[in-house]
Short mmCIF file of C-alpha atoms in Angstrom, two decimals:
data_model
loop_
_atom_site.label_atom_id
_atom_site.label_comp_id
_atom_site.label_asym_id
_atom_site.label_seq_id
_atom_site.Cartn_x
_atom_site.Cartn_y
_atom_site.Cartn_z
CA ALA Z 955 -4.05 16.95 0.09
CA GLN Z 956 -2.30 15.13 -2.68
CA SER Z 957 -4.03 12.02 -3.92
CA VAL Z 958 -4.37 9.59 -6.77
CA THR Z 959 -7.51 8.55 -8.64
CA GLN Z 960 -7.70 5.23 -10.38
CA LEU Z 961 -10.21 5.70 -13.13
CA ASP Z 962 -11.35 2.08 -13.49
CA SER Z 963 -12.26 -0.23 -10.64
CA HIS Z 964 -12.28 -3.27 -12.97
CA VAL Z 965 -10.52 -3.95 -16.27
CA SER Z 966 -10.87 -7.12 -18.35
CA VAL Z 967 -8.55 -8.03 -21.21
CA SER Z 968 -7.92 -11.12 -23.25
CA GLU Z 969 -4.61 -12.92 -22.89
CA GLY Z 970 -2.09 -11.53 -25.36
CA THR Z 971 -3.78 -8.12 -25.71
CA PRO Z 972 -2.51 -4.83 -24.27
CA VAL Z 973 -3.19 -3.71 -20.72
CA LEU Z 974 -3.94 -0.10 -19.76
CA LEU Z 975 -4.65 0.84 -16.14
CA ARG Z 976 -5.32 4.52 -15.66
CA CYS Z 977 -4.20 6.76 -12.80
CA ASN Z 978 -4.43 10.51 -12.34
CA TYR Z 979 -2.72 12.35 -9.54
CA SER Z 980 -3.27 15.70 -7.90
CA SER Z 981 -0.15 17.59 -6.98
CA SER Z 982 1.21 21.09 -7.20
CA TYR Z 983 4.62 19.78 -8.23
CA SER Z 984 6.25 16.53 -9.24
CA PRO Z 985 5.39 13.85 -6.75
CA SER Z 986 6.86 10.41 -6.20
CA LEU Z 987 4.54 7.88 -7.82
CA PHE Z 988 4.40 4.12 -7.63
CA TRP Z 989 2.46 1.18 -8.94
CA TYR Z 990 1.99 -1.84 -6.66
CA VAL Z 991 0.40 -5.19 -7.47
CA GLN Z 992 -1.40 -7.54 -5.12
CA HIS Z 993 -2.20 -11.09 -6.17
CA PRO Z 994 -5.12 -12.85 -4.46
CA ASN Z 995 -4.49 -13.38 -0.75
CA LYS Z 996 -0.94 -12.12 -1.12
CA GLY Z 997 1.01 -9.09 0.02
CA LEU Z 998 2.01 -6.03 -1.97
CA GLN Z 999 4.73 -6.07 -4.60
CA LEU Z 1000 6.34 -2.99 -6.13
CA LEU Z 1001 5.97 -2.89 -9.91
CA LEU Z 1002 7.71 0.40 -10.59
CA LYS Z 1003 8.32 3.90 -9.25
CA TYR Z 1004 8.72 7.38 -10.66
CA THR Z 1005 11.04 9.82 -8.93
CA SER Z 1006 11.61 12.43 -11.69
CA ALA Z 1007 14.67 10.77 -13.25
CA ALA Z 1008 12.82 9.76 -16.45
CA THR Z 1009 9.23 10.14 -17.55
CA LEU Z 1010 8.98 6.59 -18.93
CA VAL Z 1011 9.51 4.10 -16.15
CA LYS Z 1012 10.08 0.41 -16.78
CA GLY Z 1013 9.10 -2.06 -14.11
CA ILE Z 1014 9.04 -5.77 -13.54
CA ASN Z 1015 7.18 -8.36 -15.61
CA GLY Z 1016 7.04 -6.16 -18.71
CA PHE Z 1017 5.03 -3.33 -17.16
CA GLU Z 1018 5.83 0.31 -17.71
CA ALA Z 1019 4.28 3.67 -16.86
CA GLU Z 1020 4.62 7.15 -18.32
CA PHE Z 1021 4.56 10.27 -16.20
CA LYS Z 1022 2.70 13.05 -18.04
CA LYS Z 1023 2.80 16.29 -16.12
CA SER Z 1024 0.53 18.14 -18.55
CA GLU Z 1025 -2.17 15.51 -18.05
CA THR Z 1026 -1.33 14.73 -14.37
CA SER Z 1027 -1.40 11.07 -15.31
CA PHE Z 1028 0.69 8.01 -14.56
CA HIS Z 1029 -0.95 5.20 -16.52
CA LEU Z 1030 0.34 1.63 -16.32
CA THR Z 1031 0.70 -0.38 -19.51
CA LYS Z 1032 1.85 -3.76 -20.73
CA PRO Z 1033 1.98 -4.77 -24.40
CA SER Z 1034 0.67 -8.31 -23.94
CA ALA Z 1035 -1.31 -9.60 -20.97
CA HIS Z 1036 -0.54 -12.94 -19.39
CA MET Z 1037 -2.87 -15.00 -17.23
CA SER Z 1038 -0.52 -14.46 -14.30
CA ASP Z 1039 -1.13 -10.68 -14.50
CA ALA Z 1040 -4.60 -11.13 -13.02
CA ALA Z 1041 -4.44 -9.20 -9.75
CA GLU Z 1042 -5.32 -5.90 -8.10
CA TYR Z 1043 -3.18 -2.92 -8.98
CA PHE Z 1044 -2.69 0.20 -6.88
CA CYS Z 1045 -1.45 3.60 -7.95
CA VAL Z 1046 0.32 5.26 -5.04
CA VAL Z 1047 1.71 8.72 -4.28
CA ILE Z 1048 3.91 10.16 -1.57
CA PRO Z 1049 2.45 13.56 -0.72
CA SER Z 1050 5.05 16.29 -0.49
CA GLY Z 1051 5.89 17.41 3.03
CA SER Z 1052 4.59 14.16 4.45
CA ALA Z 1053 6.42 11.65 6.64
CA ARG Z 1054 6.92 9.60 3.49
CA GLN Z 1055 3.62 7.84 3.98
CA LEU Z 1056 2.18 6.24 0.88
CA THR Z 1057 -1.29 7.35 -0.21
CA PHE Z 1058 -3.07 4.61 -2.16
CA GLY Z 1059 -5.63 4.78 -4.91
CA SER Z 1060 -8.73 2.63 -4.57
CA GLY Z 1061 -7.31 -0.09 -6.81
CA THR Z 1062 -8.05 -1.63 -10.21
CA GLN Z 1063 -8.92 -5.29 -10.45
CA LEU Z 1064 -7.43 -6.76 -13.63
CA THR Z 1065 -9.03 -9.86 -15.10
CA VAL Z 1066 -7.27 -11.72 -17.90
CA LEU Z 1067 -9.53 -13.86 -20.06
CA PRO Z 1068 -8.21 -16.94 -21.86
CA ASN D 651 15.79 -12.90 5.59
CA ALA D 652 15.56 -9.17 6.25
CA GLY D 653 12.06 -7.80 6.13
CA VAL D 654 8.88 -6.94 7.96
CA THR D 655 7.19 -9.60 10.07
CA GLN D 656 3.60 -9.30 11.24
CA THR D 657 2.04 -11.40 13.96
CA PRO D 658 -0.48 -12.90 14.10
CA LYS D 659 -1.46 -13.70 10.51
CA PHE D 660 -5.09 -14.42 11.33
CA ARG D 661 -7.32 -13.61 14.28
CA VAL D 662 -10.99 -13.73 15.14
CA LEU D 663 -12.18 -11.44 17.93
CA LYS D 664 -15.49 -10.96 19.62
CA THR D 665 -16.93 -7.46 19.79
CA GLY D 666 -15.45 -5.62 22.74
CA GLN D 667 -12.30 -7.72 23.03
CA SER D 668 -8.87 -6.19 22.82
CA MET D 669 -5.75 -7.28 20.98
CA THR D 670 -2.36 -6.11 19.82
CA LEU D 671 -0.83 -6.62 16.40
CA LEU D 672 2.95 -6.70 16.26
CA CYS D 673 5.11 -5.43 13.42
CA ALA D 674 8.83 -6.13 13.56
CA GLN D 675 11.50 -5.02 11.09
CA ASP D 676 15.19 -5.83 11.04
CA MET D 677 16.36 -3.25 8.50
CA ASN D 678 16.96 -0.38 10.93
CA HIS D 679 14.25 1.68 9.23
CA GLU D 680 13.19 4.91 10.91
CA TYR D 681 9.70 5.15 9.45
CA MET D 682 6.97 2.62 10.13
CA TYR D 683 3.28 2.56 9.18
CA TRP D 684 0.06 0.70 9.85
CA TYR D 685 -2.54 0.44 7.07
CA ARG D 686 -5.88 -1.26 6.77
CA GLN D 687 -7.19 -2.67 3.50
CA ASP D 688 -10.88 -2.88 2.74
CA PRO D 689 -12.51 -3.86 -0.58
CA GLY D 690 -12.74 -0.98 -3.04
CA MET D 691 -10.88 1.43 -0.77
CA GLY D 692 -7.23 0.63 -1.29
CA LEU D 693 -5.01 0.85 1.76
CA ARG D 694 -5.70 3.59 4.28
CA LEU D 695 -3.17 4.85 6.80
CA ILE D 696 -4.08 4.30 10.45
CA HIS D 697 -1.02 5.52 12.34
CA TYR D 698 2.64 6.01 11.60
CA SER D 699 5.95 6.61 13.33
CA VAL D 700 8.99 8.60 12.19
CA GLY D 701 11.30 7.15 14.81
CA GLU D 702 11.60 5.39 18.14
CA GLY D 703 9.28 6.92 20.71
CA THR D 704 7.19 8.85 18.15
CA THR D 705 3.72 8.18 16.77
CA ALA D 706 1.23 10.17 14.73
CA LYS D 707 -2.32 9.77 13.41
CA GLY D 708 -3.06 8.87 9.86
CA GLU D 709 -6.27 8.99 7.86
CA VAL D 710 -8.34 6.53 9.94
CA PRO D 711 -6.96 6.47 13.52
CA ASP D 712 -10.20 6.16 15.52
CA GLY D 713 -10.43 2.99 17.60
CA TYR D 714 -6.71 2.24 17.36
CA ASN D 715 -3.64 3.06 19.42
CA VAL D 716 0.03 2.49 18.63
CA SER D 717 3.37 2.42 20.35
CA ARG D 718 7.00 2.45 19.18
CA LEU D 719 9.05 1.78 22.27
CA LYS D 720 11.80 0.08 20.28
CA LYS D 721 12.95 1.14 16.84
CA GLN D 722 12.36 -2.28 15.33
CA ASN D 723 8.81 -2.78 16.65
CA PHE D 724 5.56 -0.97 15.92
CA LEU D 725 2.50 -2.19 17.82
CA LEU D 726 -1.11 -1.60 16.82
CA GLY D 727 -3.72 -1.98 19.54
CA LEU D 728 -7.47 -2.34 19.45
CA GLU D 729 -8.87 -1.57 22.90
CA SER D 730 -12.48 -2.57 22.21
CA ALA D 731 -12.90 -4.29 18.86
CA ALA D 732 -15.88 -3.47 16.66
CA PRO D 733 -17.18 -5.27 13.55
CA SER D 734 -16.16 -2.21 11.50
CA GLN D 735 -12.56 -3.09 12.29
CA THR D 736 -12.81 -6.33 10.33
CA SER D 737 -10.10 -5.83 7.75
CA VAL D 738 -6.68 -6.86 6.54
CA TYR D 739 -3.92 -4.94 8.28
CA PHE D 740 -0.55 -4.25 6.71
CA CYS D 741 2.56 -2.90 8.31
CA ALA D 742 5.28 -1.17 6.28
CA SER D 743 8.64 0.43 6.90
CA THR D 744 10.98 2.59 4.88
CA SER D 745 14.37 4.19 4.76
CA ASN D 746 15.59 6.29 1.82
CA TYR D 747 15.68 3.32 -0.50
CA GLY D 748 12.25 1.79 -0.62
CA TYR D 749 9.30 0.43 1.23
CA THR D 750 8.92 -3.04 2.68
CA PHE D 751 5.50 -4.45 3.52
CA GLY D 752 4.57 -7.24 5.85
CA SER D 753 2.42 -10.10 4.62
CA GLY D 754 -0.68 -8.85 6.43
CA THR D 755 -2.96 -9.78 9.33
CA ARG D 756 -6.52 -10.81 8.55
CA LEU D 757 -8.72 -9.75 11.45
CA THR D 758 -12.38 -10.65 11.80
CA VAL D 759 -14.51 -9.12 14.54
CA VAL D 760 -17.77 -10.95 15.20
#
């Protein structure tokens, strides 16, 4: 079954420094990949999605992710962290042949230090 | 506003009690899903539906039942609640253009 693995359960960065949240996927061919964010006690918000149109995907709030087929990775980055970026981030895949259900990674908790 | 509405938002149950969570969407989406969120495990799919009158099991279906009698509603039932079902439950729906999530139901089983 296709899945995603988020390599870090917790990431801490200082405000103003770059953010890197790592995600690897398992798939025999190009999947649909997403990054979602969840702020404390809030619902899920779509950051960005990859659907094979372009390997570098720009999302909201300055986030972007690069699809690398050779490395089966879809890492999320942001050049400069803001305090408001503190949240939990989920890498998500739609397995091929599925009823479009989203399969979530286990999440990465991002802490932004002042 | 168009979207996915979950009721109730919070609930405390005693072990063995039953309840139904309601998910309603007004976007005419065919596909609907129920997920549960537990710390360190992301969201896991409980059941889903690909259209009115259809349901199917997801990754963690045990202890839950669902029904989709109307296209806009997807009900999640717990027949005999257990403490292991303490979780936050999210409903979602989709068409060809994107996914919409509800705001969640926080359920505690004591």
